[in-house]
Short mmCIF file of C-alpha atoms and ligand atoms in Angstrom, two decimals:
data_model
loop_
_atom_site.label_atom_id
_atom_site.label_comp_id
_atom_site.label_asym_id
_atom_site.label_seq_id
_atom_site.Cartn_x
_atom_site.Cartn_y
_atom_site.Cartn_z
CA MET A 214 10.15 -38.32 192.73
CA GLY A 215 11.21 -41.97 192.11
CA GLN A 216 14.37 -43.15 193.32
CA VAL A 217 16.72 -45.62 191.34
CA LEU A 218 19.54 -47.64 193.05
CA ILE A 219 22.57 -48.33 191.06
CA ASN A 220 25.03 -51.34 191.95
CA GLN A 221 28.61 -50.98 192.87
CA LYS A 222 29.64 -51.34 189.22
CA GLY A 223 27.51 -48.66 188.07
CA PHE A 224 28.61 -46.52 190.73
CA GLN A 225 32.40 -46.98 189.69
CA TRP A 226 31.20 -46.30 186.17
CA LEU A 227 29.37 -43.08 187.24
CA ARG A 228 32.45 -41.94 189.16
CA THR A 229 34.55 -41.96 185.84
CA GLY A 230 32.42 -39.00 184.92
CA HIS A 231 30.24 -40.83 182.21
CA PRO A 232 26.75 -39.53 182.02
CA TRP A 233 24.85 -42.85 181.32
CA VAL A 234 24.03 -45.79 183.50
CA TYR A 235 23.03 -48.97 181.79
CA ARG A 236 20.00 -51.20 182.85
CA SER A 237 22.27 -54.25 183.82
CA ASP A 238 23.42 -51.87 186.62
CA LEU A 239 20.20 -50.99 188.10
CA PRO A 240 19.06 -54.03 190.47
CA ASP A 241 15.67 -52.57 191.57
CA LEU A 242 14.63 -51.08 188.40
CA GLU A 243 11.71 -53.45 188.01
CA ARG A 244 10.42 -52.99 191.43
CA VAL A 245 10.54 -49.26 191.23
CA SER A 246 9.36 -49.09 187.68
CA PRO A 247 9.72 -45.45 186.84
CA GLU A 248 7.71 -44.03 184.08
CA PRO A 249 9.77 -43.60 180.96
CA GLY A 250 11.15 -40.30 180.66
CA SER A 251 10.64 -39.32 184.27
CA VAL A 252 13.35 -37.64 186.24
CA VAL A 253 14.51 -39.74 189.12
CA ALA A 254 16.93 -39.43 192.15
CA VAL A 255 19.97 -41.68 191.71
CA LEU A 256 21.14 -43.55 194.77
CA GLY A 257 24.39 -45.53 195.12
CA PRO A 258 25.61 -48.20 197.45
CA GLY A 259 24.30 -47.46 201.15
CA GLU A 260 21.48 -45.41 199.40
CA LYS A 261 23.80 -42.46 199.04
CA PHE A 262 22.23 -39.78 196.88
CA LEU A 263 24.42 -39.23 193.78
CA GLY A 264 22.39 -36.96 191.62
CA GLN A 265 19.29 -36.76 189.38
CA ALA A 266 18.65 -38.31 185.89
CA PHE A 267 16.23 -38.88 183.11
CA CYS A 268 15.06 -42.53 183.40
CA ASN A 269 13.85 -44.70 180.63
CA PRO A 270 13.29 -48.49 181.72
CA ARG A 271 12.67 -49.33 178.02
CA SER A 272 16.15 -48.19 177.03
CA GLN A 273 19.45 -49.96 177.49
CA ILE A 274 20.68 -46.38 178.35
CA THR A 275 18.33 -46.24 181.34
CA LEU A 276 19.77 -43.30 183.29
CA ARG A 277 21.16 -40.13 181.81
CA MET A 278 22.55 -37.96 184.41
CA LEU A 279 21.20 -34.36 184.55
CA THR A 280 22.96 -33.12 187.78
CA ARG A 281 24.82 -34.24 190.92
CA SER A 282 22.86 -31.71 192.96
CA ARG A 283 19.49 -31.81 194.61
CA ASP A 284 18.32 -28.60 192.63
CA PRO A 285 14.65 -28.88 191.45
CA ILE A 286 14.49 -29.61 187.97
CA GLU A 287 11.91 -27.16 186.79
CA LYS A 288 11.57 -24.91 183.75
CA ASP A 289 14.05 -22.46 185.17
CA PHE A 290 16.65 -25.23 185.51
CA TRP A 291 16.27 -26.00 181.78
CA LYS A 292 16.22 -22.39 180.79
CA ARG A 293 19.62 -21.77 182.59
CA ARG A 294 21.07 -24.78 180.87
CA ILE A 295 19.78 -23.57 177.37
CA GLU A 296 21.02 -20.10 177.89
CA ALA A 297 24.40 -21.35 178.97
CA ALA A 298 24.78 -23.61 175.97
CA ILE A 299 23.94 -20.52 173.71
CA GLU A 300 26.17 -18.20 175.58
CA ARG A 301 28.92 -20.55 175.01
CA ARG A 302 28.72 -20.33 171.26
CA GLY A 303 29.72 -16.76 171.52
CA ALA A 304 29.28 -14.51 168.35
CA LEU A 305 28.36 -17.70 166.39
CA ALA A 306 25.18 -18.02 167.97
CA ARG A 307 24.17 -14.56 166.75
CA ASP A 308 25.54 -14.58 163.29
CA LYS A 309 22.36 -15.22 161.23
CA GLU A 310 24.28 -15.94 158.06
CA ARG A 311 26.04 -18.98 159.50
CA ALA A 312 24.51 -22.14 160.80
CA VAL A 313 25.35 -23.35 164.31
CA ARG A 314 24.57 -26.12 166.62
CA LEU A 315 23.37 -24.33 169.75
CA ILE A 316 22.77 -27.42 171.93
CA HIS A 317 24.81 -30.68 171.50
CA GLY A 318 23.15 -33.01 174.06
CA GLU A 319 25.16 -34.29 176.97
CA SER A 320 28.05 -32.13 176.19
CA ASP A 321 25.91 -29.10 177.10
CA GLY A 322 24.32 -30.68 180.14
CA LEU A 323 21.14 -31.28 178.07
CA PRO A 324 21.08 -35.03 177.39
CA SER A 325 19.82 -36.08 173.97
CA VAL A 326 18.60 -32.68 173.07
CA ILE A 327 19.95 -31.17 169.83
CA LEU A 328 19.26 -27.65 168.59
CA ASP A 329 20.72 -26.35 165.22
CA ARG A 330 19.96 -22.85 163.94
CA TYR A 331 19.94 -21.95 160.19
CA GLY A 332 19.37 -18.19 159.72
CA ASP A 333 16.16 -17.60 161.54
CA VAL A 334 15.01 -21.08 161.72
CA LEU A 335 15.52 -23.45 164.67
CA VAL A 336 15.53 -27.37 164.25
CA PHE A 337 15.57 -29.55 167.37
CA GLN A 338 15.69 -33.21 168.25
CA THR A 339 14.75 -34.81 171.57
CA LEU A 340 16.21 -38.27 171.24
CA SER A 341 15.38 -39.82 174.73
CA ALA A 342 12.30 -40.40 176.49
CA GLY A 343 13.16 -37.88 179.20
CA ALA A 344 14.04 -35.07 176.64
CA ASP A 345 10.88 -35.91 174.62
CA ARG A 346 8.71 -35.58 177.56
CA LEU A 347 9.83 -32.01 177.90
CA LYS A 348 9.49 -31.12 174.49
CA GLU A 349 6.78 -28.39 174.89
CA THR A 350 8.80 -26.73 177.77
CA PHE A 351 11.98 -26.55 175.49
CA ILE A 352 10.04 -25.08 172.63
CA GLU A 353 8.56 -22.46 174.86
CA ILE A 354 12.16 -21.44 176.15
CA PHE A 355 13.59 -21.62 172.58
CA GLU A 356 10.87 -19.21 171.47
CA ASP A 357 11.42 -17.08 174.54
CA VAL A 358 15.28 -16.96 174.32
CA LEU A 359 15.79 -16.99 170.52
CA LYS A 360 12.73 -15.49 168.90
CA PRO A 361 12.91 -17.65 165.92
CA ALA A 362 10.86 -17.18 162.66
CA GLY A 363 10.02 -20.91 162.88
CA ILE A 364 10.87 -24.18 164.86
CA VAL A 365 11.20 -27.56 163.10
CA GLU A 366 10.96 -30.80 164.97
CA ARG A 367 13.20 -33.52 163.34
CA ASN A 368 12.40 -36.40 165.54
CA ASP A 369 12.71 -39.00 162.75
CA ALA A 370 16.19 -40.15 163.83
CA PRO A 371 16.50 -43.97 164.02
CA VAL A 372 17.67 -43.79 167.65
CA ARG A 373 14.22 -42.94 168.83
CA ASP A 374 13.39 -46.60 168.38
CA LEU A 375 15.79 -47.70 171.00
CA GLU A 376 14.01 -45.35 173.42
CA GLY A 377 10.46 -46.57 172.41
CA LEU A 378 9.60 -43.27 170.86
CA VAL A 379 7.63 -42.85 167.70
CA LYS A 380 9.31 -41.07 164.80
CA GLN A 381 7.84 -37.62 163.84
CA LYS A 382 8.77 -34.45 162.15
CA GLY A 383 7.11 -31.11 161.14
CA VAL A 384 7.11 -27.32 161.73
CA VAL A 385 5.75 -26.92 165.19
CA ARG A 386 6.14 -23.09 165.49
CA GLY A 387 5.88 -20.17 163.02
CA ASN A 388 6.83 -21.10 159.57
CA LEU A 389 9.80 -22.32 157.48
CA PRO A 390 11.06 -19.96 154.83
CA ARG A 391 11.95 -21.64 151.51
CA PRO A 392 14.49 -21.50 150.16
CA LEU A 393 16.69 -21.21 153.37
CA PHE A 394 20.34 -20.56 153.09
CA PHE A 395 23.58 -20.39 155.38
CA LYS A 396 27.10 -19.55 154.60
CA GLU A 397 30.24 -21.67 155.22
CA GLY A 398 33.65 -21.00 154.41
CA GLY A 399 32.63 -18.22 152.18
CA LEU A 400 30.08 -20.27 150.10
CA LYS A 401 26.53 -20.22 150.19
CA PHE A 402 24.44 -23.38 150.84
CA SER A 403 20.59 -24.01 150.48
CA VAL A 404 19.29 -26.20 153.31
CA ASP A 405 16.11 -28.06 153.81
CA PRO A 406 15.42 -28.68 157.55
CA LEU A 407 12.38 -30.83 156.88
CA GLU A 408 13.58 -33.09 154.27
CA GLY A 409 17.39 -32.90 154.25
CA GLN A 410 19.48 -35.53 156.13
CA LYS A 411 19.98 -35.12 159.84
CA THR A 412 18.77 -31.54 160.61
CA GLY A 413 19.43 -30.41 156.90
CA ALA A 414 23.15 -30.11 157.01
CA PHE A 415 26.24 -31.83 158.42
CA LEU A 416 27.45 -28.90 160.65
CA ASP A 417 29.87 -31.25 162.61
CA GLN A 418 31.99 -31.10 159.41
CA ALA A 419 31.93 -27.30 158.79
CA GLU A 420 35.56 -26.74 159.76
CA ASN A 421 36.84 -29.86 158.06
CA HIS A 422 35.14 -28.80 154.89
CA VAL A 423 37.29 -25.64 154.99
CA ALA A 424 40.41 -27.36 156.13
CA ALA A 425 40.29 -29.84 153.31
CA ARG A 426 40.78 -26.89 150.82
CA ASN A 427 44.38 -26.33 152.11
CA TYR A 428 45.26 -29.90 150.98
CA VAL A 429 43.21 -30.89 147.78
CA ARG A 430 44.75 -30.07 144.38
CA GLY A 431 44.18 -31.62 140.91
CA ARG A 432 41.36 -34.19 140.33
CA ALA A 433 39.42 -34.84 143.53
CA LEU A 434 36.88 -37.46 144.53
CA ASP A 435 34.22 -36.69 147.08
CA LEU A 436 32.76 -39.92 148.15
CA PHE A 437 29.55 -39.88 150.30
CA SER A 438 29.12 -36.19 149.31
CA TYR A 439 25.57 -35.36 150.45
CA GLN A 440 24.95 -31.85 149.35
CA GLY A 441 28.47 -31.04 148.60
CA GLY A 442 30.01 -29.68 151.85
CA PHE A 443 33.46 -30.95 150.92
CA ALA A 444 33.08 -30.94 147.17
CA LEU A 445 32.15 -27.39 146.87
CA SER A 446 34.72 -26.30 149.32
CA VAL A 447 37.58 -28.00 147.65
CA ALA A 448 36.37 -27.04 144.20
CA THR A 449 37.68 -23.68 144.97
CA ALA A 450 41.28 -25.15 145.06
CA ALA A 451 40.94 -28.33 142.97
CA GLN A 452 41.01 -28.55 139.01
CA GLU A 453 37.82 -30.75 139.23
CA VAL A 454 35.90 -32.66 141.67
CA LEU A 455 33.63 -35.71 141.09
CA ALA A 456 31.03 -36.00 143.94
CA VAL A 457 29.34 -39.50 144.48
CA ASP A 458 26.32 -40.46 146.64
CA SER A 459 23.62 -42.84 146.68
CA SER A 460 21.12 -40.17 147.15
CA ALA A 461 19.67 -38.31 144.04
CA PRO A 462 17.97 -35.58 146.09
CA ALA A 463 21.34 -34.95 147.87
CA LEU A 464 23.09 -34.68 144.43
CA ALA A 465 20.40 -32.41 143.16
CA ALA A 466 21.01 -30.12 145.97
CA LEU A 467 24.63 -30.16 145.47
CA GLN A 468 24.16 -29.07 142.03
CA GLU A 469 21.82 -26.30 142.99
CA ASN A 470 24.58 -25.24 145.65
CA ALA A 471 27.20 -25.29 142.95
CA ALA A 472 24.93 -23.08 140.77
CA LEU A 473 24.49 -20.57 143.70
CA ASN A 474 28.17 -20.12 144.10
CA GLY A 475 28.90 -20.12 140.27
CA ILE A 476 31.05 -23.28 140.92
CA GLY A 477 31.39 -24.98 137.46
CA ASN A 478 34.19 -27.71 137.93
CA VAL A 479 32.02 -30.23 140.03
CA THR A 480 30.31 -33.20 138.51
CA THR A 481 27.91 -35.48 140.29
CA TRP A 482 27.42 -39.25 139.98
CA GLU A 483 24.77 -41.28 141.69
CA ALA A 484 26.15 -44.69 143.00
CA ASN A 485 26.75 -46.93 145.87
CA GLY A 486 30.15 -45.92 147.36
CA PHE A 487 31.49 -49.46 147.64
CA ASP A 488 30.71 -50.38 143.97
CA PHE A 489 32.00 -46.99 142.71
CA LEU A 490 35.40 -47.63 144.36
CA ARG A 491 35.61 -51.13 143.20
CA GLU A 492 34.87 -50.03 139.57
CA CYS A 493 37.47 -47.36 139.71
CA ASP A 494 39.99 -49.58 140.82
CA GLU A 495 38.95 -52.11 138.07
CA ARG A 496 39.32 -49.62 135.37
CA LYS A 497 42.36 -48.04 136.87
CA GLU A 498 40.94 -44.71 137.43
CA THR A 499 43.11 -42.45 139.61
CA PHE A 500 42.77 -39.35 141.75
CA ASP A 501 44.94 -36.69 143.38
CA ALA A 502 42.55 -36.70 146.28
CA VAL A 503 39.91 -38.84 147.86
CA ILE A 504 37.44 -37.67 150.48
CA LEU A 505 35.53 -40.31 152.41
CA ASP A 506 32.67 -39.51 154.71
CA PRO A 507 30.39 -42.48 154.95
CA PRO A 508 27.43 -42.54 157.10
CA PRO A 509 27.74 -44.25 160.58
CA PHE A 510 28.28 -47.86 159.65
CA VAL A 511 28.17 -48.74 163.48
CA ARG A 512 25.01 -47.97 164.97
CA ASP A 513 25.27 -50.31 167.89
CA LYS A 514 27.92 -52.31 169.60
CA LYS A 515 26.81 -55.53 168.14
CA ASN A 516 27.63 -54.59 164.63
CA VAL A 517 31.18 -53.45 165.24
CA THR A 518 32.87 -56.19 163.33
CA GLY A 519 31.01 -55.81 160.06
CA ALA A 520 31.30 -52.02 160.32
CA VAL A 521 35.16 -52.23 160.73
CA ARG A 522 35.19 -54.27 157.41
CA GLY A 523 33.22 -51.51 155.80
CA TYR A 524 35.60 -48.79 156.96
CA LYS A 525 38.57 -51.01 155.89
CA GLU A 526 37.16 -51.79 152.41
CA ILE A 527 36.55 -48.07 151.44
CA ASN A 528 39.98 -46.82 152.86
CA LEU A 529 41.71 -49.69 151.19
CA ARG A 530 40.31 -49.09 147.91
CA ALA A 531 40.71 -45.29 148.19
CA LEU A 532 44.40 -45.81 148.82
CA LYS A 533 44.60 -47.96 145.72
CA ILE A 534 42.98 -45.42 143.38
CA LEU A 535 45.32 -42.43 144.67
CA LYS A 536 48.07 -41.28 142.82
CA PRO A 537 51.68 -41.05 144.58
CA GLY A 538 51.60 -37.81 146.78
CA GLY A 539 47.85 -37.95 146.81
CA ILE A 540 45.74 -36.78 149.69
CA LEU A 541 43.27 -39.08 151.55
CA ILE A 542 40.67 -37.34 153.85
CA THR A 543 38.82 -40.01 155.63
CA CYS A 544 36.09 -39.64 158.39
CA SER A 545 34.05 -41.65 160.38
CA CYS A 546 31.09 -40.62 162.60
CA SER A 547 30.26 -43.72 164.37
CA GLN A 548 30.28 -43.53 168.13
CA ASN A 549 31.28 -47.05 168.50
CA PHE A 550 34.14 -47.02 166.16
CA THR A 551 36.70 -45.68 168.31
CA PRO A 552 39.73 -43.35 167.40
CA GLU A 553 42.02 -46.45 168.20
CA MET A 554 39.98 -48.74 165.94
CA PHE A 555 40.16 -46.10 163.30
CA GLU A 556 43.91 -45.82 163.59
CA GLU A 557 44.19 -49.53 163.30
CA THR A 558 42.03 -49.79 160.37
CA LEU A 559 44.11 -47.24 158.50
CA LYS A 560 47.29 -48.99 159.40
CA GLU A 561 45.94 -52.30 157.93
CA ALA A 562 44.88 -50.56 154.89
CA SER A 563 48.25 -48.92 154.57
CA ARG A 564 50.02 -52.19 155.17
CA ASP A 565 47.72 -54.11 152.58
CA THR A 566 48.18 -51.65 149.94
CA ARG A 567 52.01 -51.10 150.77
CA ARG A 568 51.43 -47.33 150.73
CA GLU A 569 53.19 -45.36 153.26
CA LEU A 570 50.96 -42.52 154.81
CA GLN A 571 52.05 -39.38 156.36
CA VAL A 572 49.55 -37.82 158.80
CA LEU A 573 48.90 -34.22 158.12
CA GLU A 574 46.03 -33.61 160.50
CA ARG A 575 43.85 -35.53 162.77
CA ARG A 576 40.66 -33.39 163.37
CA GLY A 577 37.26 -33.75 165.25
CA ALA A 578 33.85 -32.13 165.07
CA ALA A 579 33.50 -28.30 164.84
CA PRO A 580 33.73 -26.62 168.28
CA ASP A 581 30.03 -26.05 168.42
CA HIS A 582 29.90 -29.77 168.76
CA PRO A 583 31.81 -29.88 172.13
CA VAL A 584 33.51 -33.24 173.35
CA LEU A 585 32.98 -34.11 177.05
CA LEU A 586 36.23 -35.47 178.17
CA THR A 587 34.70 -38.15 180.44
CA PHE A 588 32.11 -39.14 177.73
CA PRO A 589 33.93 -40.95 174.89
CA GLU A 590 30.63 -41.12 172.90
CA SER A 591 30.85 -37.35 172.24
CA ASN A 592 33.99 -37.66 170.45
CA TYR A 593 32.18 -39.45 167.67
CA LEU A 594 33.60 -37.61 164.51
CA GLN A 595 37.12 -38.32 163.34
CA CYS A 596 38.66 -36.67 160.14
CA TRP A 597 42.07 -37.82 159.28
CA ILE A 598 43.95 -35.93 156.50
CA LEU A 599 46.78 -38.11 155.16
CA ARG A 600 49.41 -38.05 152.38
CA VAL A 601 50.36 -41.08 150.32
CA LEU A 602 54.13 -41.01 150.05
N1 SAH B 333 30.10 -35.46 153.28
C1 SAH B 333 28.83 -34.73 153.47
C2 SAH B 333 28.07 -35.69 154.68
C3 SAH B 333 27.98 -37.25 154.25
S1 SAH B 333 26.72 -38.08 155.16
C4 SAH B 333 29.18 -33.56 154.33
O1 SAH B 333 30.19 -33.22 154.81
O2 SAH B 333 28.25 -32.77 154.20
C5 SAH B 333 26.84 -39.51 154.16
C6 SAH B 333 26.23 -39.55 152.87
O3 SAH B 333 26.36 -40.89 152.41
C7 SAH B 333 24.72 -39.28 152.63
O4 SAH B 333 24.62 -38.24 151.82
C8 SAH B 333 24.19 -40.48 152.19
O5 SAH B 333 23.14 -40.20 151.09
C9 SAH B 333 25.29 -41.09 151.66
N2 SAH B 333 25.24 -42.57 151.58
C10 SAH B 333 24.87 -43.55 152.34
N3 SAH B 333 25.09 -44.84 152.07
C11 SAH B 333 25.79 -44.64 150.77
C12 SAH B 333 26.28 -45.63 149.87
N4 SAH B 333 26.11 -46.95 150.16
N5 SAH B 333 26.80 -45.22 148.86
C13 SAH B 333 26.86 -43.91 148.64
N6 SAH B 333 26.52 -42.95 149.25
C14 SAH B 333 25.87 -43.33 150.54
#
C-alpha cells in the first residue's frame, strides 16, 4: 500500500475531525505518485500512522479519510459500512412507498458515495476516484444486501470533472420500472432516476416540503420549483400556487404529479428565476408566500462573490413582492455558502428593502442526509422560514 505524508498544517486540520486533506498539505505527493483512487496509509509528522484514505493526486481534495485504524480495507469493510448506514435509517430504509437516501457520503463513512432508493430501485453515485474504482464491489454489496429490482448509475454530476472522471449514467443491473412512484407527505410523486435532476428527486428537502405547509396560505410563488416538491405540498394549504422553473421537463413532471394527486390549484410558468422576480416587481405583482430553492450558485470557492450576489438579488426581490405578513421560505444548497454568509445576506436584504423579518424556523436537510459535526461541507442545505412584519 502506498504511503502519503501530510505536513504539520494538514495534521492540525485532520485533528479537527475534517475528513479531507488538500493537495497543498501533501509535500511528498509527487515523489510517491499514488494511483488515482488507490487506498493509501496516511502518515503525519514523524511518520506517525494516522489512518487510511482514498487518494487522488488529480484532485484538490487529495485525501478522503476512510478510517483512523489499520483494519484491512476489503469487501467486508465496505459491506459493514454499507449495512451500518442502512441500519441507521431504521424503518425508513424498508418503507418501499417512500424514497430515502441510504448512503450520504462522508457522513456515513463512505466518502463520495451516494445511494438513494425509490421503491425497489437503487440509484447510486461514486463521485471521487477512490469510490469510483470500487464501483463493482459496491454494486455487488447493494445487490446482496438490498435485493433491488434494478440499479441505476447517475455518475453524470459535474463534480466528477474535478476528480478527472468521465461522466456516465445508465441502468447497470436489473431494470428500471416506469413509471416509478414514491410518497412524500401523503402525496404521490413520479420520479425518473435516469433523466431527472440529481438522482431524480431532491430528497434532502423532503421534510421542508411538508413543513412549508404549516405556514403558506393565500397566493404562493414556488420559484425554482423542479417537479413540485414544495408547490404541491403547499397547494394543500394555499389558495393557489404559481410554480416557476427554467426547465420545461421539470414543469411537465410537476403537472403530471399535480394530476396524480388531483391537485388543481397549481399553475406552472417556464422562466428564468431572476427575470421573473424582476418582472413581478416591475408590474407590482404580490404574493402571500414566496419559496426560493435555487440550484447551487457556488460550485467552488472561487465563485463565492458572484454567488453571494445571486442569493442577495433573489432574496431582496422576493421581499419586495411579499405582502405584509407574508412568508418567505428561502433555501441554499451550496457547500461554500456558509450558514453565516446566508444569515448576513438575509440581513442585508432585509435592511435594503426595509422589511423587518421574523425567523419562524431554521431548518436543514432531512435526517437521512446526516451532518457530520466536524465536516461543515455536510451542512450544505439551509432552509429559513421567515415572516415579513
Ligand atoms: N425546489 C425543488 C428543487 C429545486 S432544484 C424541490 O424541492 O424539489 C433547482 C431548480 O432550479 C431546478 O429545477 C432547475 O431546473 C431550476 N433552475 C436552475 N436555474 C434556474 C434559473 N435561472 N431560473 C429558473 N429555474 C432555474
